[in-house]
Tab-separated table of C-alpha atoms in Angstrom:
chain	number	residue	atom	x	y	z
A	1	GLU	CA	32.280	6.357	26.414
A	2	LEU	CA	34.799	6.414	23.216
A	3	ASN	CA	34.273	2.480	22.927
A	4	ARG	CA	30.518	2.940	22.759
A	5	LEU	CA	30.565	5.218	20.310
A	6	VAL	CA	32.894	3.054	17.969
A	7	ASN	CA	30.682	0.155	18.604
A	8	GLN	CA	27.468	2.300	17.621
A	9	GLY	CA	29.381	3.277	14.771
A	10	ASN	CA	30.504	-0.478	13.400
A	11	ASP	CA	26.703	-1.254	14.133
A	12	LEU	CA	25.473	1.588	11.889
A	13	LYS	CA	28.059	0.606	9.175
A	14	ASP	CA	26.558	-2.931	9.305
A	15	VAL	CA	22.821	-1.549	8.805
A	16	LEU	CA	23.871	0.771	5.894
A	17	LYS	CA	25.540	-2.386	4.152
A	18	TYR	CA	22.332	-4.255	4.801
A	19	ALA	CA	20.382	-1.556	3.324
A	20	GLN	CA	22.338	-0.876	0.277
A	21	SER	CA	22.379	-5.184	-0.339
A	22	ILE	CA	18.434	-4.610	-0.128
A	23	THR	CA	18.420	-1.851	-2.383
A	24	ASN	CA	20.820	-3.673	-4.912
A	25	ASP	CA	17.937	-6.443	-4.645
A	26	ASP	CA	15.553	-4.148	-5.920
A	27	ASP	CA	17.447	-3.392	-9.006
A	28	PHE	CA	15.577	-4.201	-12.418
A	29	ASP	CA	17.064	-5.587	-15.488
A	30	TRP	CA	15.600	-7.325	-18.323
A	31	SER	CA	18.637	-9.083	-19.244
A	32	ALA	CA	19.223	-10.346	-15.595
A	33	ILE	CA	15.546	-11.800	-15.824
A	34	LYS	CA	16.091	-13.339	-19.076
A	35	SER	CA	19.385	-14.893	-17.449
A	36	GLU	CA	17.687	-16.240	-14.600
A	37	LYS	CA	14.805	-17.762	-16.699
A	38	GLN	CA	17.530	-19.616	-18.642
A	39	ASP	CA	19.593	-21.095	-15.661
A	40	GLN	CA	15.901	-22.085	-14.154
A	41	GLN	CA	15.274	-23.850	-17.600
A	42	LYS	CA	18.585	-25.514	-17.140
A	43	THR	CA	17.849	-26.522	-13.547
A	44	ASP	CA	14.445	-27.998	-14.630
A	45	THR	CA	15.256	-30.095	-17.638
A	46	GLY	CA	19.090	-30.564	-17.501
A	47	LYS	CA	19.149	-28.479	-20.720
A	48	PRO	CA	18.210	-25.501	-22.085
A	49	GLU	CA	14.417	-25.193	-23.453
A	50	LYS	CA	14.140	-25.075	-27.306
A	51	ILE	CA	14.357	-21.643	-28.841
A	52	GLY	CA	10.655	-20.441	-29.735
A	53	SER	CA	8.832	-22.965	-27.138
A	54	ILE	CA	6.144	-21.877	-25.340
A	55	VAL	CA	4.906	-24.785	-23.431
A	56	LYS	CA	7.235	-26.815	-21.457
A	57	ASP	CA	5.915	-30.290	-20.218
A	58	LYS	CA	4.908	-30.671	-16.656
A	59	ALA	CA	5.354	-26.777	-15.944
A	60	ASP	CA	2.747	-25.067	-14.485
A	61	TYR	CA	3.975	-21.961	-16.701
A	62	ALA	CA	6.309	-20.806	-19.507
A	63	TYR	CA	7.357	-17.291	-20.479
A	64	ASN	CA	8.631	-16.188	-23.775
A	65	PHE	CA	10.206	-12.487	-24.371
A	66	GLU	CA	8.493	-11.720	-27.916
A	67	ARG	CA	10.750	-9.043	-28.943
A	68	GLU	CA	13.854	-7.077	-27.437
A	69	GLU	CA	13.047	-4.670	-24.748
A	70	GLN	CA	12.982	-0.960	-26.138
A	71	THR	CA	14.531	1.952	-24.461
A	72	THR	CA	12.338	4.918	-23.681
A	73	LEU	CA	12.802	8.200	-22.014
A	74	SER	CA	11.538	6.821	-18.622
A	75	GLY	CA	12.932	3.620	-18.692
A	76	THR	CA	12.424	0.373	-21.148
A	77	THR	CA	9.465	-1.671	-22.718
A	78	CYS	CA	8.898	-5.404	-23.108
A	79	HIS	CA	6.287	-7.666	-24.788
A	80	LEU	CA	6.053	-10.698	-22.916
A	81	LYS	CA	4.043	-14.033	-23.649
A	82	VAL	CA	3.237	-16.328	-20.813
A	83	CYS	CA	1.690	-19.822	-21.285
A	84	ILE	CA	-0.262	-21.021	-18.494
A	85	HIS	CA	-0.276	-24.850	-18.774
A	86	LYS	CA	-3.596	-26.629	-19.794
A	87	ALA	CA	-5.383	-22.960	-18.832
A	88	PHE	CA	-4.618	-19.674	-21.252
A	89	ILE	CA	-2.069	-17.616	-22.690
A	90	VAL	CA	-1.534	-14.063	-21.623
A	91	GLU	CA	0.431	-11.556	-23.554
A	92	LEU	CA	1.724	-8.416	-21.817
A	93	GLU	CA	2.992	-4.947	-22.966
A	94	LEU	CA	5.212	-3.823	-20.028
A	95	GLU	CA	7.216	-0.859	-19.113
A	96	TYR	CA	9.739	-0.431	-16.360
A	97	ALA	CA	10.031	2.830	-14.892
A	98	ARG	CA	13.188	3.693	-13.890
A	99	ALA	CA	12.969	6.944	-11.779
A	100	SER	CA	10.340	5.367	-9.366
A	101	ASN	CA	11.569	1.555	-9.976
A	102	THR	CA	7.917	0.332	-10.926
A	103	LEU	CA	6.274	-1.872	-13.324
A	104	ILE	CA	3.370	-0.636	-15.775
A	105	VAL	CA	1.266	-3.001	-17.406
A	106	HIS	CA	-0.009	-1.126	-20.499
A	107	GLN	CA	-1.771	-3.665	-22.279
A	108	TYR	CA	-2.717	-7.201	-21.544
A	109	ASP	CA	-4.834	-9.989	-23.553
A	110	ILE	CA	-6.034	-13.416	-22.104
A	111	ARG	CA	-7.119	-16.090	-24.032
A	112	GLY	CA	-7.681	-19.708	-24.819
A	113	LEU	CA	-4.625	-21.686	-25.548
A	114	LYS	CA	-6.052	-22.440	-29.310
A	115	GLU	CA	-7.426	-18.887	-29.870
A	116	GLU	CA	-5.644	-17.029	-32.708
A	117	LYS	CA	-6.223	-13.563	-31.731
A	118	GLN	CA	-4.387	-10.162	-31.747
A	119	LEU	CA	-3.293	-8.409	-28.568
A	120	SER	CA	-6.090	-6.117	-27.650
A	121	GLN	CA	-8.985	-7.977	-29.420
A	122	GLY	CA	-10.129	-10.088	-26.252
A	123	SER	CA	-11.080	-13.534	-25.914
A	124	GLN	CA	-14.256	-15.118	-27.697
A	125	TYR	CA	-14.832	-17.232	-24.392
A	126	LEU	CA	-16.675	-15.741	-21.378
A	127	VAL	CA	-14.553	-16.889	-18.412
A	128	PHE	CA	-11.563	-15.204	-20.253
A	129	GLN	CA	-13.278	-12.224	-20.411
A	130	LYS	CA	-14.271	-12.486	-16.935
A	131	LEU	CA	-10.647	-13.055	-15.730
A	132	SER	CA	-9.499	-9.916	-17.686
A	133	LEU	CA	-11.869	-7.819	-15.588
A	134	LEU	CA	-10.136	-9.232	-12.578
A	135	ALA	CA	-6.443	-8.949	-14.073
A	136	ALA	CA	-7.087	-5.205	-14.183
A	137	VAL	CA	-7.722	-5.047	-10.460
A	138	ALA	CA	-4.686	-7.719	-9.604
A	139	PHE	CA	-1.960	-5.919	-11.871
A	140	GLU	CA	-2.695	-2.656	-10.181
A	141	ASP	CA	-2.426	-3.832	-6.773
A	142	MET	CA	0.819	-5.653	-7.771
A	143	THR	CA	2.364	-3.143	-9.510
A	144	THR	CA	2.433	-0.832	-6.531
A	145	LEU	CA	5.354	-3.075	-5.283
A	146	PHE	CA	8.916	-2.447	-6.778
A	147	ALA	CA	9.179	-3.537	-10.521
A	148	ARG	CA	11.396	-6.846	-9.886
A	149	GLU	CA	8.945	-7.943	-7.243
A	150	SER	CA	5.741	-6.988	-9.224
A	151	PHE	CA	7.254	-9.032	-12.143
A	152	PHE	CA	7.795	-12.175	-10.161
A	153	TYR	CA	4.490	-11.942	-7.942
A	154	ILE	CA	2.444	-11.378	-11.676
A	155	LEU	CA	4.152	-14.508	-12.922
A	156	ASP	CA	3.150	-16.310	-9.809
A	157	TRP	CA	-0.070	-15.261	-9.552
A	158	LEU	CA	-0.734	-16.058	-13.460
A	159	SER	CA	0.846	-19.510	-12.860
A	160	SER	CA	-1.739	-20.164	-10.020
A	161	TYR	CA	-4.282	-20.574	-12.868
A	162	HIS	CA	-2.942	-23.936	-13.984
A	163	ASP	CA	-5.963	-25.731	-12.336
A	164	LEU	CA	-8.548	-23.256	-13.533
A	165	PHE	CA	-10.743	-25.775	-14.707
A	166	THR	CA	-10.502	-28.209	-12.001
A	167	ALA	CA	-9.764	-26.603	-8.489
A	168	PRO	CA	-13.025	-26.257	-6.480
A	169	CYS	CA	-13.683	-23.036	-4.707
A	170	ILE	CA	-12.694	-22.829	-1.341
A	171	ARG	CA	-15.622	-21.157	-0.345
A	172	CYS	CA	-18.593	-23.258	-1.455
A	173	HIS	CA	-16.321	-26.302	-2.648
A	174	LYS	CA	-17.843	-26.203	-6.057
A	175	VAL	CA	-16.124	-26.076	-9.691
A	176	LEU	CA	-18.831	-24.340	-11.517
A	177	GLN	CA	-21.385	-21.721	-10.202
A	178	PHE	CA	-23.892	-19.247	-11.860
A	179	ASP	CA	-22.184	-15.968	-12.221
A	180	SER	CA	-24.475	-13.737	-13.870
A	181	PRO	CA	-26.993	-13.707	-17.109
A	182	VAL	CA	-23.712	-12.519	-18.920
A	183	TYR	CA	-21.194	-14.579	-17.909
A	184	LYS	CA	-23.416	-17.795	-17.060
A	185	TYR	CA	-21.605	-20.550	-15.259
A	186	THR	CA	-17.883	-19.971	-14.283
A	187	PRO	CA	-14.865	-22.041	-12.868
A	188	PRO	CA	-13.468	-20.157	-9.778
A	189	VAL	CA	-12.019	-17.352	-11.712
A	190	VAL	CA	-10.447	-15.785	-8.523
A	191	ARG	CA	-7.008	-16.508	-7.224
A	192	THR	CA	-5.862	-14.451	-4.640
A	193	TRP	CA	-2.595	-12.342	-5.071
A	194	ASN	CA	0.026	-10.484	-3.324
A	195	THR	CA	-0.022	-6.828	-2.611
A	196	LYS	CA	1.705	-4.426	-0.119
A	197	HIS	CA	-1.077	-5.228	2.810
A	198	THR	CA	-1.728	-9.085	2.005
A	199	THR	CA	-3.311	-10.868	4.736
A	200	ASP	CA	-4.775	-13.732	2.927
A	201	ARG	CA	-3.266	-16.815	1.569
A	202	THR	CA	-2.173	-16.234	-2.229
A	203	ALA	CA	-3.136	-18.605	-5.107
A	204	VAL	CA	-6.282	-19.453	-2.939
A	205	ALA	CA	-9.343	-20.492	-5.529
A	206	TYR	CA	-12.813	-18.278	-5.043
A	207	HIS	CA	-15.754	-17.896	-7.660
A	208	MET	CA	-16.225	-14.051	-7.974
A	209	ARG	CA	-19.391	-14.151	-5.601
A	210	CYS	CA	-17.673	-16.415	-3.057
A	211	TYR	CA	-14.914	-13.949	-3.179
A	212	HIS	CA	-16.881	-10.813	-2.380
A	213	GLU	CA	-18.677	-12.660	0.294
A	214	HIS	CA	-15.491	-13.425	1.549
A	215	LYS	CA	-13.974	-10.066	1.602
A	216	ASN	CA	-17.542	-8.519	2.884
A	217	SER	CA	-17.361	-11.240	5.889
A	218	GLN	CA	-13.953	-9.935	6.692
A	219	ALA	CA	-14.670	-6.344	6.619
A	220	ILE	CA	-17.977	-7.063	9.319
A	221	ALA	CA	-15.429	-8.946	11.655
A	222	LEU	CA	-13.033	-6.039	11.777
A	223	PHE	CA	-16.219	-3.839	13.456
């Protein structure tokens, strides 16, 4: 009996060690993320990326910290600029909430690569206006996860738009589809994303109408 209790105690120790390692993995730190970014750049190119460079050759996306993070009463804030190769630029105002270990997207702006717009002005192009509406839903879903997970899921989702103007919709197999009298013809502006309850593959291209049809067919299949 004593041996059994000792073995159970050792098993419990292993479980607690594993739980502790998972907790540590969820720790969020801007400096560590910057360090990982620099390491990745060295791996990708063999040398660090030039300071101030946004677009990196043959990359789906690149991101820069536009200013140093600021400490707040609840955590830290950061301004990030992401360039999606051959697609668009996104600027994000992010806050790390320390108590809940979550990420908050306070403000974002999606615009064309050559648009000179200030944050919150919005894009002049209908396709990016449409994408901005979708991003509100996507960011809300992804920020229900832990901060570190949210951050990289957001980057992965944005990077999936590198073929925004060339990839056909997985449902109708077309590139352009009439969206509405307001947005006219658009490419597949939806890319599926990670959530707590993801069942679909991520980064799959849909037109907005096709995506709604897909979700409706899934709902009907449940009954």
